[in-house]
Short mmCIF file of C-alpha atoms in Angstrom, two decimals:
data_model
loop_
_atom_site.label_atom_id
_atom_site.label_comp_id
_atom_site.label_asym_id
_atom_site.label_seq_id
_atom_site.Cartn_x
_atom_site.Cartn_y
_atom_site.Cartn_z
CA UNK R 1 -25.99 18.62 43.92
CA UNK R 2 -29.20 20.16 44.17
CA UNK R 3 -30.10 23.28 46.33
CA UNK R 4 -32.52 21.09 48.47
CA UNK R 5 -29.53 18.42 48.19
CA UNK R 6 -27.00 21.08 49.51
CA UNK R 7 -29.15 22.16 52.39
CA UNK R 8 -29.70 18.55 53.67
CA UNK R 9 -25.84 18.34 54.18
CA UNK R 10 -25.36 21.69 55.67
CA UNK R 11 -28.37 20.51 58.22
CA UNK R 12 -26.57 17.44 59.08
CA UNK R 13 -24.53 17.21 62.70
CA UNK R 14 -22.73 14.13 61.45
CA UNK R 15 -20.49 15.36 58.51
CA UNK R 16 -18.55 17.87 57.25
CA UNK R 17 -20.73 19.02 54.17
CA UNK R 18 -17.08 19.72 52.21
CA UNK R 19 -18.72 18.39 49.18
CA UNK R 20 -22.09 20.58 49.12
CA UNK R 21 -19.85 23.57 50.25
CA UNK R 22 -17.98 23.06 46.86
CA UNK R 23 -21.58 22.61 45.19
CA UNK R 24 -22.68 25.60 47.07
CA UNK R 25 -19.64 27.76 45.82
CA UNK R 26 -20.49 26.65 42.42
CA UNK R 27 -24.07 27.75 42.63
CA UNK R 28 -23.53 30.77 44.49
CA UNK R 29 -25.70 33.15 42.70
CA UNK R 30 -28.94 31.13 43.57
CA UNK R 31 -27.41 29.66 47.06
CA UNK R 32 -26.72 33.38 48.45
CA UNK R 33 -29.98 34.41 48.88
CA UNK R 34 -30.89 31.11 50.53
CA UNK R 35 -28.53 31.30 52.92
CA UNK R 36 -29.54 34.80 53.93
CA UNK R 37 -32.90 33.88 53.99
CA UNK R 38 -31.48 31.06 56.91
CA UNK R 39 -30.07 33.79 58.42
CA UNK R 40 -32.48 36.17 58.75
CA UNK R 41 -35.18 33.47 59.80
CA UNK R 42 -33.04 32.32 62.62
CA UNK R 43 -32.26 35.93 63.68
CA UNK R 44 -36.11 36.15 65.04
CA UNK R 45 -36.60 33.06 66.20
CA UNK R 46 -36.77 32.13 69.89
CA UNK R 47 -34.37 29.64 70.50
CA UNK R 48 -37.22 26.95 71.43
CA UNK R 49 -38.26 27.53 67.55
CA UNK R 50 -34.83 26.86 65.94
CA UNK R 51 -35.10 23.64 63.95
CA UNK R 52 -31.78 22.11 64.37
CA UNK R 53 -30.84 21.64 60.07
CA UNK R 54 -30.91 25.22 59.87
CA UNK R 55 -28.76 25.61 63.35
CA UNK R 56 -26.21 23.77 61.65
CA UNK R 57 -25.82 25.03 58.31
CA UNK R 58 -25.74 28.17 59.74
CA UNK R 59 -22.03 28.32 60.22
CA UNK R 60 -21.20 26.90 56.80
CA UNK R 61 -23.45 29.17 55.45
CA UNK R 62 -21.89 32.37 57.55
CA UNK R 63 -18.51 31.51 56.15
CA UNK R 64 -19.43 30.55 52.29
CA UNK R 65 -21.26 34.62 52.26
CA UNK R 66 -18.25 35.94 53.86
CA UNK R 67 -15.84 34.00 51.12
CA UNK R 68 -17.89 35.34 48.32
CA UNK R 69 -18.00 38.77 49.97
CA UNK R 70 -22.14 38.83 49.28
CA UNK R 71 -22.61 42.14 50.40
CA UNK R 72 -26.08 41.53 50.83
CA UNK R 73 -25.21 39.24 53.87
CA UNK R 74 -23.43 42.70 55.75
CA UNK R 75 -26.90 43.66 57.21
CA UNK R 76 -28.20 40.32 57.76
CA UNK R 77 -25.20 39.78 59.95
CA UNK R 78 -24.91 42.80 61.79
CA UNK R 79 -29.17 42.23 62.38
CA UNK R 80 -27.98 38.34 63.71
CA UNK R 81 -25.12 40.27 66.19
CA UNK R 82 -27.69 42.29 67.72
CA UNK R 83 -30.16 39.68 68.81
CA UNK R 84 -30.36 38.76 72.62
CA UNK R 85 -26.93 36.98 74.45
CA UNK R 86 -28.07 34.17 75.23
CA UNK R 87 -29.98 33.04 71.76
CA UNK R 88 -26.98 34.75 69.83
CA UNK R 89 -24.43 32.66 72.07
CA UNK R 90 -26.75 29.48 71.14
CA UNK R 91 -26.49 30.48 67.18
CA UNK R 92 -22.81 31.00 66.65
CA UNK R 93 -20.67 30.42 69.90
CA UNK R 94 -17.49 31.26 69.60
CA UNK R 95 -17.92 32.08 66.17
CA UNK R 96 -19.35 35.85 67.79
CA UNK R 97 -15.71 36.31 68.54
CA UNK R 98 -13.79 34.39 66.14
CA UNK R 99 -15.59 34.76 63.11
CA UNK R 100 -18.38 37.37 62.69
CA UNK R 101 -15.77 40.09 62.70
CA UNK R 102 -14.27 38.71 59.66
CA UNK R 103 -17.54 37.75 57.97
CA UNK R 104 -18.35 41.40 58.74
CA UNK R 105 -15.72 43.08 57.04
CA UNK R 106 -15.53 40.67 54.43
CA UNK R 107 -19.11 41.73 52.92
CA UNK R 108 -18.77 45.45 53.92
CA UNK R 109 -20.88 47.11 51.63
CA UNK R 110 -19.30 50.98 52.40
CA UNK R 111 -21.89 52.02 54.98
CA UNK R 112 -20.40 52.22 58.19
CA UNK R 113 -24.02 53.67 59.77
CA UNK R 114 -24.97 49.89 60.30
CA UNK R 115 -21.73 48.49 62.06
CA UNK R 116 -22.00 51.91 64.25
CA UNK R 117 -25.73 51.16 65.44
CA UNK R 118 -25.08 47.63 66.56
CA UNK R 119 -21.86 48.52 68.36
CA UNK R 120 -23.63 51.15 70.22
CA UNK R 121 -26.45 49.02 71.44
CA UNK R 122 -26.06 48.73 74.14
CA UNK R 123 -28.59 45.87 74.84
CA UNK R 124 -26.41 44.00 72.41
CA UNK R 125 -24.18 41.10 73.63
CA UNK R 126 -21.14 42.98 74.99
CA UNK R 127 -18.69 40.21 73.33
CA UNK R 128 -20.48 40.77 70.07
CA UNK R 129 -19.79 44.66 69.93
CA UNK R 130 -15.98 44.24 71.30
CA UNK R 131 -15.66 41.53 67.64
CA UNK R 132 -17.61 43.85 65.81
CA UNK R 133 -14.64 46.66 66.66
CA UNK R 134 -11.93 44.99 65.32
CA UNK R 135 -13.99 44.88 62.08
CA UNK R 136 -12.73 48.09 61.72
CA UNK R 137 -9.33 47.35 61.44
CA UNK R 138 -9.41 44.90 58.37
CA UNK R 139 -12.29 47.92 56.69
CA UNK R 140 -9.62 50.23 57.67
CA UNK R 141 -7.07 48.58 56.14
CA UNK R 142 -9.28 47.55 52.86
CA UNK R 143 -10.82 51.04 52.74
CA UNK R 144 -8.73 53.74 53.86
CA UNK R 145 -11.49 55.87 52.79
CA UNK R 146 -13.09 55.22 55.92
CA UNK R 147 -10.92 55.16 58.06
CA UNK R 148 -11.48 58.48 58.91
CA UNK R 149 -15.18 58.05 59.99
CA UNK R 150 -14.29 55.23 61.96
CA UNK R 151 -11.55 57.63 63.65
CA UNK R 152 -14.44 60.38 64.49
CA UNK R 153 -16.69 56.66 65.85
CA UNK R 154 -14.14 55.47 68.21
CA UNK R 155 -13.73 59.60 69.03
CA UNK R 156 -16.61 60.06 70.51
CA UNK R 157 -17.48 56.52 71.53
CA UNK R 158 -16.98 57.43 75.71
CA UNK R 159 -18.81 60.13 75.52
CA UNK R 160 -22.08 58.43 74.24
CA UNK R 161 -21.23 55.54 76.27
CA UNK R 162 -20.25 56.70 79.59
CA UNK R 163 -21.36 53.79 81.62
CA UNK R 164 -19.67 50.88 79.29
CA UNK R 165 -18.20 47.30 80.70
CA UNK R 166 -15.10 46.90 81.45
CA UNK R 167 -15.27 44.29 78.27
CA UNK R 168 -16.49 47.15 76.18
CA UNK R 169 -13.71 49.46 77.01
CA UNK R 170 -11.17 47.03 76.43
CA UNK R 171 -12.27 46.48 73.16
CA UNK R 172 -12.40 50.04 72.51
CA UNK R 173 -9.17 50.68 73.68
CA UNK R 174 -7.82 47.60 71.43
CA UNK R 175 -9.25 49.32 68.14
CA UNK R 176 -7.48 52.47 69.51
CA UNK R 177 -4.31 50.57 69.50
CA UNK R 178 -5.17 48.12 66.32
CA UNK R 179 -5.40 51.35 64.41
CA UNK R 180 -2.67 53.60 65.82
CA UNK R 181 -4.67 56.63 67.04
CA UNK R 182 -2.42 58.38 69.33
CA UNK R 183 -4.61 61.18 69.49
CA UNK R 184 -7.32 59.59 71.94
CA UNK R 185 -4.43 58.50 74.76
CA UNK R 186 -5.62 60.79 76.98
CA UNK R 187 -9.39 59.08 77.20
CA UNK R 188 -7.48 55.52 77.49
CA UNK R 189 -5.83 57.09 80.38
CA UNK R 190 -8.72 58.38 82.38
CA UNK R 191 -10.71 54.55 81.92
CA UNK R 192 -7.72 53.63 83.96
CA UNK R 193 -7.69 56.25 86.50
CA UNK R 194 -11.40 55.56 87.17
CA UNK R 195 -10.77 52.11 87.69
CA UNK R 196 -13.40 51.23 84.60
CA UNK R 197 -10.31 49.26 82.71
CA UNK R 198 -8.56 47.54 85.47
CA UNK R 199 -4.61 47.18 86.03
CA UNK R 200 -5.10 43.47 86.53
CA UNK R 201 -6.09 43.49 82.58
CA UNK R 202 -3.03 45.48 81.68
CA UNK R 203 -0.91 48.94 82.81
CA UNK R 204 -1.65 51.72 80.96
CA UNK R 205 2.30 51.61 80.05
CA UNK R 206 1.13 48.51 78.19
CA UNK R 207 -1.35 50.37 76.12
CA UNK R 208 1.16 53.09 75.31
CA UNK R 209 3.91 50.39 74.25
CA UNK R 210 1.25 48.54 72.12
CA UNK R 211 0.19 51.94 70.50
CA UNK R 212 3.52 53.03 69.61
CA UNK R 213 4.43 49.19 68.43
CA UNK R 214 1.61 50.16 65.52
CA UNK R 215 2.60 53.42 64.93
CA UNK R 216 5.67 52.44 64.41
CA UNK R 217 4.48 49.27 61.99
CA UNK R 218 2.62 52.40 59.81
CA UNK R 219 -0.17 52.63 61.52
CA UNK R 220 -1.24 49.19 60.52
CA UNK R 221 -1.49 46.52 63.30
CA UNK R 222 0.41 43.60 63.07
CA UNK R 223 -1.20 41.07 65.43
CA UNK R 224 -2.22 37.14 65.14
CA UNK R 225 -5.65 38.17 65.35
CA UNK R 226 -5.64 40.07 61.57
CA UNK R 227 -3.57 37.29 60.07
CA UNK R 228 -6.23 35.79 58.10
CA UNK R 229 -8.09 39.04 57.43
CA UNK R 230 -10.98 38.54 54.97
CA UNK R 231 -12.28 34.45 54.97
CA UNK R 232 -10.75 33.30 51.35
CA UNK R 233 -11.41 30.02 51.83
CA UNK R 234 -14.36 28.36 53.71
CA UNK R 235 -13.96 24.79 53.23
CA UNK R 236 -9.98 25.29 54.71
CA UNK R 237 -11.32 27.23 57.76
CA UNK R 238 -13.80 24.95 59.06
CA UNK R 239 -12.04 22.07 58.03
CA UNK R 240 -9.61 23.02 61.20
CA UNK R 241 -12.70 23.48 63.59
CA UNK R 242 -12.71 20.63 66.20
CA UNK R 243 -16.66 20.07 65.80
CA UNK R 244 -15.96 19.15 61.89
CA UNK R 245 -12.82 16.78 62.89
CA UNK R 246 -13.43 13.17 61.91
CA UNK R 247 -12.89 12.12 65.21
CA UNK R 248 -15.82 14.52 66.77
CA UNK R 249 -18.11 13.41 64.10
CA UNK R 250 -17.18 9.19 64.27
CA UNK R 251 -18.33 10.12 68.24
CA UNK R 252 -21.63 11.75 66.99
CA UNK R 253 -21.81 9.24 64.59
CA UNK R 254 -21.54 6.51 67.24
CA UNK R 255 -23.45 8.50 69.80
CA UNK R 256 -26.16 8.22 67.44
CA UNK R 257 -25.98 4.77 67.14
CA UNK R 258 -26.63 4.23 70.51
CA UNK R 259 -29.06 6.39 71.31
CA UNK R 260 -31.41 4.74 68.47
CA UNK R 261 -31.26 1.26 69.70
CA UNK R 262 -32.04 3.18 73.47
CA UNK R 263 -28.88 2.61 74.94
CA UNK R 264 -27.63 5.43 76.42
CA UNK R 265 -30.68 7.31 77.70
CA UNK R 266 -27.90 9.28 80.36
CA UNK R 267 -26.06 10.79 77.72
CA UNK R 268 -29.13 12.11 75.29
CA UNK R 269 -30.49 13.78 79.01
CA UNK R 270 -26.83 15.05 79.18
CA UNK R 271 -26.75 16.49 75.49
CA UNK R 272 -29.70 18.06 75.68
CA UNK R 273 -28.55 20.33 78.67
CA UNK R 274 -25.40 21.20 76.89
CA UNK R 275 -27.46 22.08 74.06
CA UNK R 276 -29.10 24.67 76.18
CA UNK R 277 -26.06 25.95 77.44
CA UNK R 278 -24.07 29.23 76.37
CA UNK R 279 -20.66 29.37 76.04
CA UNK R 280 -20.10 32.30 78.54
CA UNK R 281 -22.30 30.08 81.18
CA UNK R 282 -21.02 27.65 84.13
CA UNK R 283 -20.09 24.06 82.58
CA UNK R 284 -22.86 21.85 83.42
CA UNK R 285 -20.47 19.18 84.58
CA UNK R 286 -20.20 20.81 87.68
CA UNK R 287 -16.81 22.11 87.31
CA UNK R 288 -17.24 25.60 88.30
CA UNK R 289 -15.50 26.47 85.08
CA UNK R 290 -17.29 28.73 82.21
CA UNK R 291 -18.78 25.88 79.63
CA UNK R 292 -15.87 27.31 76.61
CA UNK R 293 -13.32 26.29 79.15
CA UNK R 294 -14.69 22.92 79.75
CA UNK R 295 -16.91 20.89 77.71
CA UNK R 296 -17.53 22.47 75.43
CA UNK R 297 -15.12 21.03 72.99
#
């Protein structure tokens, strides 16, 4: 397949482009910078301006980078994860929290500065900072060179941020434990006594028990979350994602049918809102549910 052959799969919402993934892979020197390029375009568009082939190959594209471990992509990503919630929600879903940690840490290119900046902005999607955190455990655990910076980070990271979410905090206090730094207790400790992590999340007994669980492992966390660690194999992951399932895609397939002999003008008005929708917002079914614990898939 061609490049421009490649992209026209990767734009399509109807198939899984396994085949021009496997073309991609073996044209990886001149597809990298093309799928960066994607990246970076779509990182300053408003979301009115996002043409929907380049929506769609974005995740593809994401995960093919992170397999090869283009370290070229690191900055590009971390530039993505820093754009505004709701257009960020509408470019990667629940890829923010599922994926874009990996995809992080998989083309680390040994300058923490970067990862650092984006986690501390604090205009930055709160979910996207709390997945960019457990990026440090896999570049911990590839690099224990640095794991010492990211020790002195996660340190001082109340102090600069004194006014975090409760979301943040968690997710600081989850790279505390991920990591096995017994040394910073005492700030987990005083987020619970001022209320700012609360008990209905977890006891602070909890946090000590999970601590000493990784100190205990070697200081290396041993939860379902790190499993996978880097992305090895792109085609394999997203073959398991329910929007690339045969049976999705027959029903966009046949949705598409329909709506080009005008048959179902209720469901294209119905798409189109969902389109619009992030993941963290109120289903528009009416449910009263957030839309990732309802429609969504």
């Amino acid at each position: 397949m061609t490049p421009d052959e490649i992209l026209y799969d990767f734009g399509r919402d109807d198939i899984f482009p396994k085949a021009a993934m496997a073309a991609a892979s073996a044209k990886r020197e001149i597809m990298a910078p093309i799928f960066i390029e994607i990246i970076d375009r779509l990182a300053e568009l408003d979301i009115e301006a996002i043409d929907e082939p380049s929506l769609m190959a974005l995740i593809p594209a994401v995960h093919l980078l992170a397999e090869w471990q283009v370290q070229q992509a690191y900055r590009p990503f971390l530039r993505m994860m820093r754009v505004p919630p709701e257009r960020l929600n509408y470019l990667l879903g629940d890829a923010i929290t599922e994926t874009m940690f990996r995809a992080v840490a998989s083309t680390f290119d040994q300058d923490l500065k970067p990862l650092y900046e984006t986690i501390d902005d604090a205009a930055a999607d709160e979910f996207a900072r709390v997945s960019l955190m457990s990026a440090f455990v896999l570049i911990a655990r590839l690099h224990p060179d640095q794991r010492g910076s990211i020790k002195e980070y996660l340190r001082g990271f109340s102090a600069r941020h004194a006014d975090f979410s409760e979301e943040v905090a968690i997710g600081w206090m989850e790279s505390i434990v991920d990591l096995g730094l017994d040394d910073m207790v005492e700030q987990v400790n005083s987020l619970f006594e001022t209320g700012v992590i609360s008990k209905d999340y977890c006891q602070y007994e909890d946090f000590l028990e999970a601590l000493h669980k990784t100190i205990e492992a070697g200081g290396s966390r041993v939860a379902s979350r790190y499993n996978k660690a880097l992305i090895t194999d792109a085609i394999d992951e997203l073959s398991k994602w329910h929007s690339y399932s045969e049976g999705f895609l027959a029903e966009r397939r046949a949705f598409k049918g329909r709506n080009a002999l005008r048959m179902d003008p209720v469901a294209e008005t119905i798409a189109n809102l969902i389109a619009k929708v992030g993941r963290n917002d109120s289903c528009p079914c009416g449910s009263g549910k957030k839309f990732k614990k309802c429609c969504l898939h």
